[in-house]
């Protein structure tokens, strides 16, 4: 099949997007997922009620599976624990459900899950839970789009 260079990279001959989430194929989720998270008031500290952050999860396919990195930025509040970066230590795809575990610099960890949707599965909607010392310290929702 031939391909040509498009605005966002390679485009297949039939004009389909170059990457599509394929249920059961974790490598099909590689790329940069960018979006926003929103803290749940009932499971977060009072000062983090409805805290909104810009989040980005970059997934890369390696020899030992999906790995990558995480960034967090200010939207309406600073990131939880001032953690603006993190390392994706595990990621999996079960059907259209993506699950990633992120290790933060301060030793806490967050699990982001979401169901892929949209054309090629390039949108995601789900939730997140953050833990410190084995206890839940925050949870909420997140949504994003694979930018490339």
Tab-separated table of C-alpha atoms in Angstrom, residues 31-37 53-59 68-73 79 84-88 100 102 104 112 142-148:
chain	number	residue	atom	x	y	z
A	31	UNK	CA	1.026	8.135	20.947
A	32	UNK	CA	0.306	11.225	22.977
A	33	UNK	CA	-3.045	11.406	24.771
A	34	UNK	CA	-3.810	14.985	25.851
A	35	UNK	CA	-6.746	16.179	27.880
A	36	UNK	CA	-8.041	17.355	31.240
A	37	UNK	CA	-8.714	15.766	34.607
A	53	UNK	CA	-5.538	19.917	35.411
A	54	UNK	CA	-4.172	19.566	31.895
A	55	UNK	CA	-2.779	16.047	31.543
A	56	UNK	CA	-0.770	14.286	28.879
A	57	UNK	CA	0.072	10.583	28.761
A	58	UNK	CA	2.646	9.506	26.191
A	59	UNK	CA	2.670	5.772	25.441
A	68	UNK	CA	5.990	6.166	28.655
A	69	UNK	CA	5.646	9.355	30.589
A	70	UNK	CA	3.079	11.699	32.059
A	71	UNK	CA	2.861	15.458	32.384
A	72	UNK	CA	0.436	17.608	34.342
A	73	UNK	CA	-0.177	21.316	34.019
A	79	UNK	CA	-1.161	19.445	40.070
A	84	UNK	CA	4.114	17.842	37.061
A	85	UNK	CA	5.793	14.730	35.642
A	86	UNK	CA	5.534	11.006	36.083
A	87	UNK	CA	6.588	7.713	34.553
A	88	UNK	CA	4.166	5.232	32.979
A	100	UNK	CA	-2.152	3.082	32.755
A	102	UNK	CA	1.833	6.258	36.628
A	104	UNK	CA	5.011	10.121	40.514
A	112	UNK	CA	-5.799	6.364	34.656
A	142	UNK	CA	-10.502	12.582	32.716
A	143	UNK	CA	-10.986	12.862	28.989
A	144	UNK	CA	-8.578	13.312	26.150
A	145	UNK	CA	-7.684	12.989	22.515
A	146	UNK	CA	-4.694	11.338	20.890
A	147	UNK	CA	-2.846	14.239	19.297
A	148	UNK	CA	-0.303	12.037	17.431
